[in-house]
mmCIF file of C-alpha atoms in Angstrom:
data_model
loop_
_atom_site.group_PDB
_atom_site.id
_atom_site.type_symbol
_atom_site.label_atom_id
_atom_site.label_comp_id
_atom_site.label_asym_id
_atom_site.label_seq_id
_atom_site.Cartn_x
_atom_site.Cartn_y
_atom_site.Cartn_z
ATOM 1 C CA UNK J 1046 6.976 3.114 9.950
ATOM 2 C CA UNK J 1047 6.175 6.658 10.127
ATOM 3 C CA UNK J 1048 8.735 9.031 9.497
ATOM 4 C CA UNK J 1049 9.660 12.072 11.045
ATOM 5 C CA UNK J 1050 8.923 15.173 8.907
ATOM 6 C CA UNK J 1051 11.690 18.446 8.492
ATOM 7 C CA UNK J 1052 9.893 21.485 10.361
ATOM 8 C CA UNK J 1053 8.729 24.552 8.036
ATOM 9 C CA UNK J 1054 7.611 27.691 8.679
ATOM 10 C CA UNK J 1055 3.850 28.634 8.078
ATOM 11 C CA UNK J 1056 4.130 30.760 5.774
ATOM 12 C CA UNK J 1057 6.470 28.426 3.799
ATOM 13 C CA UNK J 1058 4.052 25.504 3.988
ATOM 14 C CA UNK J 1059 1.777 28.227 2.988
ATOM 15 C CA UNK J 1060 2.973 28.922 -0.527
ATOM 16 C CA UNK J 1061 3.315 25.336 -1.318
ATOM 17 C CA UNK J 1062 1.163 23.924 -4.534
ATOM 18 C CA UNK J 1063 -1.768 22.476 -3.372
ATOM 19 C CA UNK J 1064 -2.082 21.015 -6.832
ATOM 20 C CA UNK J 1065 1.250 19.366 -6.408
ATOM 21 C CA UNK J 1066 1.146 17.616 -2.584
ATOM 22 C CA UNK J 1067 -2.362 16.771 -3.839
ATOM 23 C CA UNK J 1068 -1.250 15.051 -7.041
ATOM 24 C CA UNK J 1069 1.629 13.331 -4.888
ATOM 25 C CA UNK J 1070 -0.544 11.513 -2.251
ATOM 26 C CA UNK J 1071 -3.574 10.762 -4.657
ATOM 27 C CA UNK J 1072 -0.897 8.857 -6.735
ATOM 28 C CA UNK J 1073 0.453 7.172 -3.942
ATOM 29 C CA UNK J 1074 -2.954 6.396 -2.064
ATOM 30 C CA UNK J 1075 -4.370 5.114 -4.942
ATOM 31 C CA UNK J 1076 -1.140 3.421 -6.625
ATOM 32 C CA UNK J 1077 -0.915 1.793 -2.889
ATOM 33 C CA UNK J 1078 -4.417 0.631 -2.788
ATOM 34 C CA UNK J 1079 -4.248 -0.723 -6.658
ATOM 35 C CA UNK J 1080 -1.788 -2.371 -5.471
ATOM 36 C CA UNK J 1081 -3.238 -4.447 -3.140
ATOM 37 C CA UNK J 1082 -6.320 -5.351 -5.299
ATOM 38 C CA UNK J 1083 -3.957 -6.524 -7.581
ATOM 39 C CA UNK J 1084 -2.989 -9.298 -5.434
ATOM 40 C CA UNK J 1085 -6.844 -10.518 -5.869
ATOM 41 C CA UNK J 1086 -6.440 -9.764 -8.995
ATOM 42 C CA UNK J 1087 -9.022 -7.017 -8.743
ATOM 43 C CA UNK J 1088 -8.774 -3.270 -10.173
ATOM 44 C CA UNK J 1089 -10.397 -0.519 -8.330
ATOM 45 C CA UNK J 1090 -14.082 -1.176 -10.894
ATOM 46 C CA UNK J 1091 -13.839 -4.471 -9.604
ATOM 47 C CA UNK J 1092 -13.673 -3.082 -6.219
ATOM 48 C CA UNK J 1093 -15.989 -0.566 -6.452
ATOM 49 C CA UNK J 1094 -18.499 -2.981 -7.711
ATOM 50 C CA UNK J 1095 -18.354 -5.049 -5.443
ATOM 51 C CA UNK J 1096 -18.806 -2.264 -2.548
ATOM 52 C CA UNK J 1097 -21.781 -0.978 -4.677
ATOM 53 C CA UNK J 1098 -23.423 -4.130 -5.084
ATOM 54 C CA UNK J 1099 -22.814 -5.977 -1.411
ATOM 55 C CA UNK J 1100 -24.351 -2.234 -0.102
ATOM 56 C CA UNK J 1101 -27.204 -2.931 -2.108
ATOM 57 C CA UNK J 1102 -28.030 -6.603 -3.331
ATOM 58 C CA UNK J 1103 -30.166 -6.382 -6.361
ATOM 59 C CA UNK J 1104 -30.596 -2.757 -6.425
ATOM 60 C CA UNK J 1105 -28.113 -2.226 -9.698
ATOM 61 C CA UNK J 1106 -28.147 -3.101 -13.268
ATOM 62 C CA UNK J 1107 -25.302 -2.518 -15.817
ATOM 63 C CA UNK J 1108 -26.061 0.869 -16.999
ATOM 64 C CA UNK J 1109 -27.200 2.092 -13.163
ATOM 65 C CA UNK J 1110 -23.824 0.976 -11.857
ATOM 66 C CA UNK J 1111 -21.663 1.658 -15.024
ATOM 67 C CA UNK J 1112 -23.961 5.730 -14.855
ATOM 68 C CA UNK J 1113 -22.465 6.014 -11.048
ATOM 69 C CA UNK J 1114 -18.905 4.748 -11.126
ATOM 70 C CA UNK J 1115 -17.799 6.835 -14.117
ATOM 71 C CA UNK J 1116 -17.339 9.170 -12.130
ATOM 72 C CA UNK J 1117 -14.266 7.742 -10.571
ATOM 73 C CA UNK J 1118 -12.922 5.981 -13.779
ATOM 74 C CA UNK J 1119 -9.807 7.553 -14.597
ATOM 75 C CA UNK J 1120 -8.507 4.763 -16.704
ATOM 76 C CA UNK J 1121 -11.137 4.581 -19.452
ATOM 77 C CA UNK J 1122 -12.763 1.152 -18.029
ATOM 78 C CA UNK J 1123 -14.824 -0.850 -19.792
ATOM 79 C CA UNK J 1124 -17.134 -1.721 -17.268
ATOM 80 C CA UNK J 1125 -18.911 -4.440 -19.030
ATOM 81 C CA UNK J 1126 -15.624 -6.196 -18.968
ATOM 82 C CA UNK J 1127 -15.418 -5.749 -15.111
ATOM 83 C CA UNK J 1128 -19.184 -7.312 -14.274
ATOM 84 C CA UNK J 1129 -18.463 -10.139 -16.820
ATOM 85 C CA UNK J 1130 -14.871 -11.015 -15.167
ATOM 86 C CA UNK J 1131 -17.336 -10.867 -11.702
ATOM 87 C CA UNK J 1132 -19.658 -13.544 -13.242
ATOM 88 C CA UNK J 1133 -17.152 -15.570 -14.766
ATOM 89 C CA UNK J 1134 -15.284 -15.875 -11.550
ATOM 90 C CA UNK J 1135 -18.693 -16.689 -9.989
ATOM 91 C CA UNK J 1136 -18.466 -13.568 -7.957
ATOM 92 C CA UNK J 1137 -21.372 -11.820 -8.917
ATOM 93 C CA UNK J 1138 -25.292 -13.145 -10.635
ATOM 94 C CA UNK J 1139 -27.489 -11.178 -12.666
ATOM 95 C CA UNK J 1140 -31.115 -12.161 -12.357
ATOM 96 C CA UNK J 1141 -33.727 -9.729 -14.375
ATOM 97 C CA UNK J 1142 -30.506 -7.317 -15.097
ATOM 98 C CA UNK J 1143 -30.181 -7.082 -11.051
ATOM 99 C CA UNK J 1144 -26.497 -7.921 -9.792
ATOM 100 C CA UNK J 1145 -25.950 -9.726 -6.422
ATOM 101 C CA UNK J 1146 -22.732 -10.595 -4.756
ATOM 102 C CA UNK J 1147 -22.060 -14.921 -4.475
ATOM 103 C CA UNK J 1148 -20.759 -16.357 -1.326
ATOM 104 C CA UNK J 1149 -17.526 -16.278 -2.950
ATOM 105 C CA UNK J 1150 -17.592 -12.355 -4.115
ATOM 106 C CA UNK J 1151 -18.731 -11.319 -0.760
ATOM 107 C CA UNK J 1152 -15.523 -12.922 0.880
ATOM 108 C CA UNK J 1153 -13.420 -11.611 -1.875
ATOM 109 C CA UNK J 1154 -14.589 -8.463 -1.084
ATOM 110 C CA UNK J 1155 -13.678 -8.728 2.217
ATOM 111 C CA UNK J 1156 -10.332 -9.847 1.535
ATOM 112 C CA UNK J 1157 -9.976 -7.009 -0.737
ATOM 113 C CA UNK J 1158 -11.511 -4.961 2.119
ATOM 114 C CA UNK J 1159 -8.889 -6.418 4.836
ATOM 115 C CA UNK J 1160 -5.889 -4.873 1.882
ATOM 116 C CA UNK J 1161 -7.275 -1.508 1.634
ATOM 117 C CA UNK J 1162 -7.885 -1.190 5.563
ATOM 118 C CA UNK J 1163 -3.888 -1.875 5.561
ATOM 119 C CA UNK J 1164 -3.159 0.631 3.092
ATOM 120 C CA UNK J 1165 -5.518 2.933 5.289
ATOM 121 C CA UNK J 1166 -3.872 2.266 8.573
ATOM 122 C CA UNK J 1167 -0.171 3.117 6.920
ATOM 123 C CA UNK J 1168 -1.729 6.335 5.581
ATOM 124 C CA UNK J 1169 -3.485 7.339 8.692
ATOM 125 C CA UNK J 1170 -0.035 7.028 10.705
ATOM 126 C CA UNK J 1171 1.073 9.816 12.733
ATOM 127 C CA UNK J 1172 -2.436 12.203 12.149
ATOM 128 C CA UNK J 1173 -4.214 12.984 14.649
ATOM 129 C CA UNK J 1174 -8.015 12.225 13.546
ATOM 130 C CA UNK J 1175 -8.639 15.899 14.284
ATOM 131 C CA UNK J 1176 -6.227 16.755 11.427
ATOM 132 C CA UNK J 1177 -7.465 13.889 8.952
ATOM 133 C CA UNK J 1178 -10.970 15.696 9.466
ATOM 134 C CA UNK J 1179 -9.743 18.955 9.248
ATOM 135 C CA UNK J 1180 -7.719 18.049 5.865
ATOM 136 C CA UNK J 1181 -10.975 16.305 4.604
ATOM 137 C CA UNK J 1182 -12.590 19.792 4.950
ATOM 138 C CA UNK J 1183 -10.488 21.619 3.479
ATOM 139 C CA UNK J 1184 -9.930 19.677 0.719
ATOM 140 C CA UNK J 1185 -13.887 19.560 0.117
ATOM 141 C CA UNK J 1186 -14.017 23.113 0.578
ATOM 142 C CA UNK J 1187 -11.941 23.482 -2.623
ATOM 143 C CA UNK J 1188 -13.126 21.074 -4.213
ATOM 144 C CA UNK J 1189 -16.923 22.967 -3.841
ATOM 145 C CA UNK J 1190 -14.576 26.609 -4.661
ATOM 146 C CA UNK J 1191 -13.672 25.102 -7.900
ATOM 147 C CA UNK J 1192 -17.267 24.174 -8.953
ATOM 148 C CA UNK J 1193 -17.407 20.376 -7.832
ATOM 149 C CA UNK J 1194 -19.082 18.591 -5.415
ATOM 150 C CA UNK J 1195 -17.838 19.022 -1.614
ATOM 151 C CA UNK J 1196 -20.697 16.729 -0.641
ATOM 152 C CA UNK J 1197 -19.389 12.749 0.691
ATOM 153 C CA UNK J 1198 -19.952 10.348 -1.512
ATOM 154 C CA UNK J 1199 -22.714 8.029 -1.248
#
């Protein structure tokens, strides 16, 4: 499926808006990866929840997890609403405030899991995994240039 891309000079790649290719694939990544959570009826919270918690069984409560997924939240989430659509699907438990994944929320997740690694192959296609790591760099090197954090998350 990958497509052959029109040849550019350096210096005309060089003057392009990193602002705007950015803005295009993070839309499109993301849209494509939303996407495909939506057919578990999952939104990237629910997601990212579930990733948090499976890493981590009965590490986070409400406020830890809702304190470190902000961060990501671009769509205002409630995230109280996300944990309690967890529970009521039987996905997730709370015991003492801890959350742990079910039987059923861990395979969820890994259905989920099976989508995004889709979305990640068709994204990967045609780069070299020299240039995915190089692009990775650079990107965190602005990132850190602009006052953020170039770090990986964790």
């Amino acid at each position: 499926m990958s497509m052959t891309l029109k040849e550019y000079t350096q210096q005309e790649l060089a003057a392009q808006p990193i602002g705007a290719w950015t803005g295009v694939a993070s839309r499109l990544v993301v849209g494509a990866l939303r996407e495909q959570l939506a057919v578990e009826n999952l939104t990237q919270p629910h997601w990212w929840t579930l990733n948090h918690v499976a890493g981590e069984p009965g590490r986070w409560t409400r406020a830890a997890l809702t304190e470190r997924l902000k961060q990501w939240d671009d769509l205002g989430i409630d995230f109280d609403e996300v944990f309690d659509d967890l529970v009521d699907r039987g996905w997730l438990t709370e015991d003492a405030g801890l959350m742990t994944l079910t039987g059923a929320g861990e395979a969820g997740r890994v259905r989920a899991m099976e989508r995004n690694l889709r979305v990640h192959r068709q994204t990967h296609e045609g780069i070299e995994t020299a240039d995915f790591v190089t692009t990775i760099n650079v990107l965190r090197r602005m990132v850190a240039n602009l006052g953020g954090d170039g770090d990986l998350p964790t």
